[in-house]
Amino acid sequence: MPMITNLNSNAIPKRLVWADIIRLIAIFLVICIHCSNSFGNLPLVREHPGYNFWSIVFETFSRPCVPLFVMLTGMLLLPINQDPSTFYRKRILRVFIPFLIWSVLYNLFPWVCGLTGIHGDTLSMMFIGAGSNPSQSLWTSLQFIALSPIQFGPYTIHMWYIYMLLGLYLYMPIVSLLIKHSTRHQQNCFLLLWVLTLFLPYLRELMGNNILGSCAWNPFDLLYYFAGFHGYLLLGYRLKESIKINKWGTILLGAVLWIIGYAITFYGFVYMANRGFSSPSQAELFMQYCSINVAMMSVGIWLIIRQICISSPMIQALLANLTKCGYGIYLFHYFMVGLAVSFVSQSGIPIPTVIPFAALLTFLISWFVVFFLYKLFPKVSKWIWG
């Protein structure tokens, strides 16, 4: 779920290589999550439930991906020093038009497969949301396309992030005003209240939904207006500055936060999986992006990677190109995930390495395709890849 922003002279005066490294990690973690989902759908894994362990390991390990993207967005763009109409025109169109194009491509793909003789079992292998006997009719594809501006479908599950990102973009001119007219103390108070909301998923699981004023006729509880991904926006903006700890102290703090956060995420998920029947929301309880444990993992990675210094011009150029291709990689990679997992799982390599190797294969192929088409069609590609 790549952050769609490049470095911006209004926000940050020079390129930050460590921010590009965080983006690289976040993109790879996104692909790992989707490979984990496809891996868990393989017949071999269903026949040998013990293999699910590695799916859980990488699924929980990869949860910081979305928070890292949102934190980068906040760091690189806030505060916005241009009028809202200009910001919306430059940012939202750059995201929304490729989103529509790829929504059409993904949703037409089953119908095209049917025309070429590719059957539904291939679609089920490629897309975990397709189900066991997916429709390949043109009418079904057109229905999904018509709904895509307001609802993702079984072939565009990864597009959920784009709806959320567009919402953050709509909100950012407003939060920019709040940042410009607030003190650090006031921003810290907001972040403290936001951190409290990260505990609410667990409080609701223990006490039910009727807490802090929420009930059947009112979903907007006391802390509702402090909850959500915009907390990561402000957190990224605040972490733009170095914390007042030396390098190794910062790395140690980041490692402690990540270890504790990952332990809670992993063992919490295992506990929910082993306790018997769980609803989808309960199964995802310890993996929610806006939870205290995933936030701890995200901040831990951020603090550690911030200490990395890369002076190689070649590596810097590769990372800069990744930034340019990032959104395109995100849009395209879902075509490759199921195929890569199926291919790698049949290669005979050890089970624990299937997901990372499949993710690496998906990442490299997606990056190459986007890079190649940028070179081949530079003017058109910006509307296709963003």
Coordinates of C-alpha atoms in Angstrom, one line a residue:
M1 CA 0.0 0.0 0.0
P2 CA 2.4 2.6 -1.2
M3 CA 2.4 6.1 0.0
I4 CA 1.6 8.2 -3.1
T5 CA 3.7 11.2 -2.3
N6 CA 7.1 12.2 -3.5
L7 CA 9.3 14.5 -1.5
N8 CA 7.9 17.9 -1.4
S9 CA 9.8 21.2 -1.2
N10 CA 7.1 22.6 1.0
A11 CA 7.4 19.9 3.5
I12 CA 11.0 18.6 3.5
P13 CA 14.0 20.4 2.0
K14 CA 15.9 17.4 0.8
R15 CA 15.5 13.7 0.0
L16 CA 15.6 11.5 3.1
V17 CA 17.1 8.1 2.1
W18 CA 15.9 6.4 5.3
A19 CA 12.3 7.4 4.4
D20 CA 12.8 5.6 1.1
I21 CA 14.0 2.5 3.0
I22 CA 10.9 2.6 5.1
R23 CA 8.8 2.8 2.0
L24 CA 10.7 -0.3 0.6
I25 CA 10.0 -2.2 3.8
A26 CA 6.3 -1.2 3.8
I27 CA 5.8 -2.3 0.2
F28 CA 7.5 -5.6 0.8
L29 CA 5.4 -6.2 3.9
V30 CA 2.2 -5.5 2.0
I31 CA 3.2 -8.2 -0.5
C32 CA 4.1 -10.6 2.3
I33 CA 0.6 -10.2 3.8
H34 CA -1.0 -11.0 0.5
C35 CA 1.4 -14.0 -0.1
S36 CA 0.5 -15.2 3.4
N37 CA -3.1 -15.2 2.5
S38 CA -2.5 -17.1 -0.7
F39 CA -0.2 -19.5 1.0
G40 CA -2.9 -20.3 3.6
N41 CA -5.3 -21.1 0.7
L42 CA -3.0 -23.8 -0.8
P43 CA -4.4 -27.4 -0.7
L44 CA -1.1 -28.6 0.8
V45 CA -1.5 -26.2 3.7
R46 CA -5.1 -27.2 4.3
E47 CA -4.1 -30.8 4.4
H48 CA -1.2 -30.1 6.9
P49 CA -2.5 -27.5 9.3
G50 CA 0.9 -27.2 10.9
Y51 CA 2.0 -25.2 7.9
N52 CA -0.4 -22.5 8.9
F53 CA 2.2 -21.6 11.5
W54 CA 4.3 -19.9 8.8
S55 CA 1.4 -18.1 7.3
I56 CA 0.6 -16.7 10.8
V57 CA 4.3 -15.7 11.4
F58 CA 4.5 -13.6 8.2
E59 CA 1.0 -12.3 8.5
T60 CA 1.5 -10.9 11.9
F61 CA 5.1 -9.8 11.2
S62 CA 3.9 -7.7 8.3
R63 CA 1.2 -5.7 10.0
P64 CA 3.1 -2.4 10.3
C65 CA 3.0 -1.9 6.5
V66 CA -0.1 0.4 6.4
P67 CA 0.8 2.5 9.5
L68 CA 4.3 3.0 8.0
F69 CA 2.8 4.3 4.7
V70 CA 0.4 6.7 6.5
M71 CA 3.2 7.9 8.8
L72 CA 5.3 8.7 5.7
T73 CA 2.4 10.6 4.2
G74 CA 2.1 12.7 7.3
M75 CA 5.9 13.3 7.5
L76 CA 6.3 14.3 3.9
L77 CA 3.2 16.4 3.3
L78 CA 2.2 18.0 6.6
P79 CA 1.6 20.9 6.9
I80 CA 0.3 21.5 3.4
N81 CA 1.4 24.9 2.1
Q82 CA -1.0 25.2 -0.8
D83 CA -4.7 25.9 -1.2
P84 CA -6.9 22.9 -0.9
S85 CA -8.2 22.9 -4.5
T86 CA -4.6 22.7 -5.8
F87 CA -3.7 19.9 -3.3
Y88 CA -6.8 17.9 -4.2
R89 CA -6.2 18.3 -7.9
K90 CA -2.6 17.2 -7.7
R91 CA -3.0 14.4 -5.2
I92 CA -6.5 12.9 -5.5
L93 CA -6.5 12.8 -9.3
R94 CA -3.1 11.1 -9.3
V95 CA -4.5 8.4 -7.0
F96 CA -8.1 8.1 -8.2
I97 CA -7.6 7.8 -12.0
P98 CA -5.1 4.8 -11.8
F99 CA -7.4 3.3 -9.1
L100 CA -10.4 3.4 -11.6
I101 CA -8.3 2.0 -14.5
W102 CA -7.0 -0.9 -12.4
S103 CA -10.4 -1.6 -10.9
V104 CA -11.7 -2.1 -14.5
L105 CA -8.7 -4.3 -15.4
Y106 CA -9.0 -6.5 -12.4
N107 CA -12.7 -6.9 -12.7
L108 CA -12.6 -7.6 -16.4
F109 CA -9.9 -10.2 -16.0
P110 CA -12.2 -13.1 -15.1
W111 CA -14.3 -12.5 -18.2
V112 CA -11.2 -12.3 -20.4
C113 CA -9.9 -15.5 -18.9
G114 CA -13.2 -17.2 -19.8
L115 CA -12.8 -16.0 -23.4
T116 CA -9.4 -17.6 -23.6
G117 CA -10.3 -20.8 -22.0
I118 CA -8.8 -20.2 -18.5
H119 CA -11.2 -21.7 -16.0
G120 CA -12.3 -20.6 -12.6
D121 CA -9.9 -22.8 -10.7
T122 CA -7.1 -20.6 -12.0
L123 CA -8.9 -17.5 -10.7
S124 CA -9.4 -19.2 -7.3
M125 CA -5.6 -19.8 -7.2
M126 CA -4.7 -16.3 -8.2
F127 CA -7.3 -14.4 -6.1
I128 CA -8.1 -15.6 -2.6
G129 CA -11.4 -13.6 -2.7
A130 CA -12.6 -15.3 -5.9
G131 CA -14.0 -18.3 -4.1
S132 CA -14.2 -21.9 -5.4
N133 CA -16.4 -21.4 -8.4
P134 CA -16.2 -17.7 -9.5
S135 CA -18.4 -16.3 -12.2
Q136 CA -16.7 -15.4 -15.5
S137 CA -19.6 -13.6 -17.1
L138 CA -19.3 -10.1 -18.6
W139 CA -22.4 -9.0 -16.6
T140 CA -20.7 -9.9 -13.3
S141 CA -17.6 -8.0 -14.3
L142 CA -19.6 -5.0 -15.3
Q143 CA -21.5 -5.1 -11.9
F144 CA -18.2 -5.1 -10.0
I145 CA -16.9 -2.2 -12.2
A146 CA -20.0 -0.1 -11.6
L147 CA -19.6 -0.6 -7.8
S148 CA -15.9 0.0 -7.7
P149 CA -16.1 3.8 -6.9
I150 CA -17.8 2.8 -3.6
Q151 CA -17.0 -0.9 -3.0
F152 CA -14.1 -3.2 -3.7
G153 CA -14.8 -6.7 -5.0
P154 CA -13.3 -10.1 -4.8
Y155 CA -10.6 -9.3 -7.3
T156 CA -9.7 -5.9 -5.9
I157 CA -9.5 -6.6 -2.1
H158 CA -6.2 -4.8 -1.9
M159 CA -7.9 -1.6 -3.1
W160 CA -9.4 -1.0 0.3
Y161 CA -6.4 1.0 1.1
I162 CA -7.1 3.5 -1.7
Y163 CA -10.5 4.4 -0.3
M164 CA -8.8 5.1 3.1
L165 CA -6.0 7.1 1.5
L166 CA -8.3 9.3 -0.5
G167 CA -10.2 10.0 2.8
L168 CA -6.9 11.0 4.4
Y169 CA -6.2 13.3 1.4
L170 CA -9.6 15.0 1.8
Y171 CA -8.9 15.5 5.5
M172 CA -5.3 16.7 5.3
P173 CA -5.9 20.4 4.5
I174 CA -8.0 20.5 7.6
V175 CA -5.4 18.8 9.8
S176 CA -2.8 21.1 8.3
L177 CA -4.7 24.1 9.8
L178 CA -4.9 22.4 13.1
I179 CA -1.1 21.8 13.0
K180 CA -0.3 25.3 12.1
H181 CA -2.4 26.8 14.8
S182 CA -1.6 24.4 17.6
T183 CA 1.3 24.0 20.0
R184 CA 3.4 20.9 20.4
H185 CA 1.8 20.3 23.8
Q186 CA -1.7 20.4 22.2
Q187 CA -0.5 18.0 19.4
N188 CA 0.9 15.7 22.1
C189 CA -2.5 15.7 23.9
F190 CA -4.2 14.7 20.7
L191 CA -1.7 11.9 20.2
L192 CA -2.2 10.7 23.8
L193 CA -6.0 10.5 23.2
W194 CA -5.4 8.7 19.9
V195 CA -3.2 6.2 21.7
L196 CA -6.1 5.5 24.1
T197 CA -8.3 4.6 21.2
L198 CA -5.8 2.0 20.2
F199 CA -6.8 0.0 23.3
L200 CA -10.6 0.2 22.4
P201 CA -10.7 -2.9 20.2
Y202 CA -9.7 -5.0 23.2
L203 CA -11.9 -3.1 25.6
R204 CA -14.9 -3.8 23.3
E205 CA -14.1 -7.5 23.1
L206 CA -14.1 -7.6 27.0
M207 CA -17.0 -5.4 27.7
G208 CA -19.1 -5.3 24.5
N209 CA -19.8 -2.4 22.2
N210 CA -21.8 -0.2 24.6
I211 CA -18.8 1.7 26.1
L212 CA -18.0 5.5 26.2
G213 CA -21.5 6.3 24.9
S214 CA -21.6 4.0 21.9
C215 CA -24.7 1.9 21.5
A216 CA -27.1 0.5 18.9
W217 CA -28.3 4.0 17.8
N218 CA -24.9 5.8 18.3
P219 CA -21.6 4.4 16.9
F220 CA -19.8 7.6 17.7
D221 CA -18.2 7.1 21.2
L222 CA -16.4 9.7 23.3
L223 CA -13.0 9.1 21.6
Y224 CA -14.4 8.5 18.1
Y225 CA -13.0 11.8 16.7
F226 CA -9.5 11.0 17.9
A227 CA -9.5 7.4 16.5
G228 CA -8.4 6.1 13.1
F229 CA -5.5 6.5 10.7
H230 CA -5.2 10.2 11.0
G231 CA -3.4 9.6 14.2
Y232 CA -0.6 8.0 12.2
L233 CA -0.6 11.1 10.0
L234 CA 0.2 13.3 13.0
L235 CA 2.6 10.8 14.5
G236 CA 4.6 10.7 11.3
Y237 CA 4.6 14.5 11.3
R238 CA 5.9 14.6 14.9
L239 CA 8.5 11.9 14.2
K240 CA 9.9 14.0 11.5
E241 CA 12.2 15.4 14.2
S242 CA 14.8 13.1 15.9
I243 CA 14.0 12.0 19.4
K244 CA 16.4 13.2 22.1
I245 CA 18.2 9.9 22.6
N246 CA 21.5 8.8 21.1
K247 CA 21.7 6.5 18.1
W248 CA 22.1 3.2 20.0
G249 CA 19.5 4.2 22.6
T250 CA 17.0 4.9 19.8
I251 CA 17.8 1.5 18.2
L252 CA 17.3 -0.2 21.5
L253 CA 14.0 1.6 22.1
G254 CA 12.8 0.7 18.6
A255 CA 13.8 -2.9 19.1
V256 CA 12.0 -3.2 22.5
L257 CA 8.8 -1.6 21.0
W258 CA 8.9 -3.9 18.0
I259 CA 9.5 -7.1 20.1
I260 CA 6.7 -6.3 22.5
G261 CA 4.3 -5.3 19.8
Y262 CA 5.1 -8.4 17.7
A263 CA 4.7 -10.7 20.7
I264 CA 1.3 -9.3 21.4
T265 CA 0.2 -9.5 17.8
F266 CA 1.5 -13.1 17.2
Y267 CA 0.3 -14.7 20.4
G268 CA -2.9 -12.8 20.4
F269 CA -3.8 -14.0 17.0
V270 CA -2.8 -17.6 17.9
Y271 CA -5.0 -17.3 21.0
M272 CA -8.0 -16.1 19.0
A273 CA -7.5 -18.9 16.4
N274 CA -7.3 -21.6 19.1
R275 CA -10.2 -20.6 21.2
G276 CA -12.8 -22.0 18.9
F277 CA -15.3 -20.1 16.7
S278 CA -14.5 -16.4 16.1
S279 CA -16.2 -13.9 14.0
P280 CA -14.1 -12.2 11.2
S281 CA -13.6 -9.2 13.4
Q282 CA -12.5 -11.3 16.4
A283 CA -10.1 -13.3 14.2
E284 CA -8.5 -10.0 13.2
L285 CA -8.6 -8.5 16.7
F286 CA -4.9 -8.5 17.4
M287 CA -3.9 -7.6 13.8
Q288 CA -5.9 -4.4 13.5
Y289 CA -3.8 -1.6 12.1
C290 CA -5.2 0.8 14.6
S291 CA -4.2 -1.2 17.7
I292 CA -1.6 -0.5 20.3
N293 CA 0.5 -3.5 19.5
V294 CA 0.7 -2.8 15.7
A295 CA 1.4 0.9 16.5
M296 CA 4.3 -0.2 18.7
M297 CA 5.7 -2.4 15.9
S298 CA 5.4 0.5 13.4
V299 CA 7.1 3.0 15.6
G300 CA 9.8 0.5 16.5
I301 CA 10.7 0.0 12.8
W302 CA 10.6 3.7 12.2
L303 CA 13.0 4.5 15.0
I304 CA 15.5 1.7 13.9
I305 CA 15.4 2.5 10.1
R306 CA 15.8 6.2 10.8
Q307 CA 19.4 5.5 12.1
I308 CA 20.4 4.0 8.7
C309 CA 22.7 6.1 6.6
I310 CA 23.3 5.1 2.9
S311 CA 25.9 7.0 0.9
S312 CA 26.0 4.8 -2.2
P313 CA 24.6 6.8 -5.2
M314 CA 23.5 3.6 -6.9
I315 CA 21.4 2.5 -3.9
Q316 CA 20.0 6.0 -3.5
A317 CA 19.0 6.0 -7.2
L318 CA 17.3 2.6 -6.8
L319 CA 15.4 3.7 -3.8
A320 CA 14.3 6.9 -5.6
N321 CA 13.1 4.8 -8.5
L322 CA 11.1 2.6 -6.1
T323 CA 9.4 5.8 -4.8
K324 CA 8.4 6.6 -8.3
C325 CA 7.2 3.1 -9.1
G326 CA 5.7 2.4 -5.6
Y327 CA 2.0 3.0 -6.4
G328 CA 2.3 1.1 -9.6
I329 CA 3.8 -1.8 -7.8
Y330 CA 0.9 -1.8 -5.4
L331 CA -1.7 -1.7 -8.2
F332 CA -0.1 -4.4 -10.2
H333 CA 1.3 -6.9 -7.7
Y334 CA -2.1 -8.5 -6.8
F335 CA -2.1 -10.1 -10.3
M336 CA 1.2 -11.9 -9.4
V337 CA 0.7 -13.0 -5.7
G338 CA -1.2 -16.2 -6.2
L339 CA 0.9 -17.3 -9.2
A340 CA 4.1 -16.6 -7.3
V341 CA 3.0 -18.5 -4.2
S342 CA 1.9 -21.5 -6.3
F343 CA 5.1 -21.5 -8.3
V344 CA 7.4 -21.2 -5.3
S345 CA 5.5 -23.7 -3.2
Q346 CA 6.1 -26.3 -5.9
S347 CA 9.8 -25.6 -6.2
G348 CA 10.7 -27.8 -3.3
I349 CA 12.2 -25.1 -1.1
P350 CA 11.7 -25.3 2.7
I351 CA 8.2 -24.3 3.8
P352 CA 9.4 -21.4 6.0
T353 CA 10.9 -19.7 3.0
V354 CA 8.0 -20.0 0.6
I355 CA 6.3 -16.8 1.6
P356 CA 9.4 -14.5 1.6
F357 CA 10.6 -16.0 -1.7
A358 CA 7.2 -15.6 -3.3
A359 CA 7.0 -12.0 -2.0
L360 CA 10.4 -11.2 -3.4
L361 CA 9.5 -12.7 -6.7
T362 CA 6.2 -10.8 -6.8
F363 CA 8.0 -7.6 -5.8
L364 CA 10.8 -7.8 -8.4
I365 CA 8.5 -8.7 -11.3
S366 CA 6.0 -6.0 -10.4
W367 CA 8.8 -3.4 -10.1
F368 CA 10.3 -4.5 -13.5
V369 CA 6.9 -4.2 -15.2
V370 CA 6.1 -0.8 -13.8
F371 CA 9.7 0.5 -14.5
F372 CA 9.6 -0.9 -18.1
L373 CA 6.3 0.6 -19.0
Y374 CA 7.4 4.0 -17.5
K375 CA 10.3 3.9 -19.8
L376 CA 8.3 2.8 -22.8
F377 CA 5.3 5.1 -22.3
P378 CA 6.4 7.9 -20.0
K379 CA 3.5 10.3 -20.7
V380 CA 0.7 7.7 -20.5
S381 CA 2.2 5.8 -17.5
K382 CA 1.6 8.6 -15.0
W383 CA -2.1 8.1 -15.5
I384 CA -1.8 4.3 -15.3
W385 CA 0.7 4.0 -12.4
G386 CA 0.1 7.3 -10.6

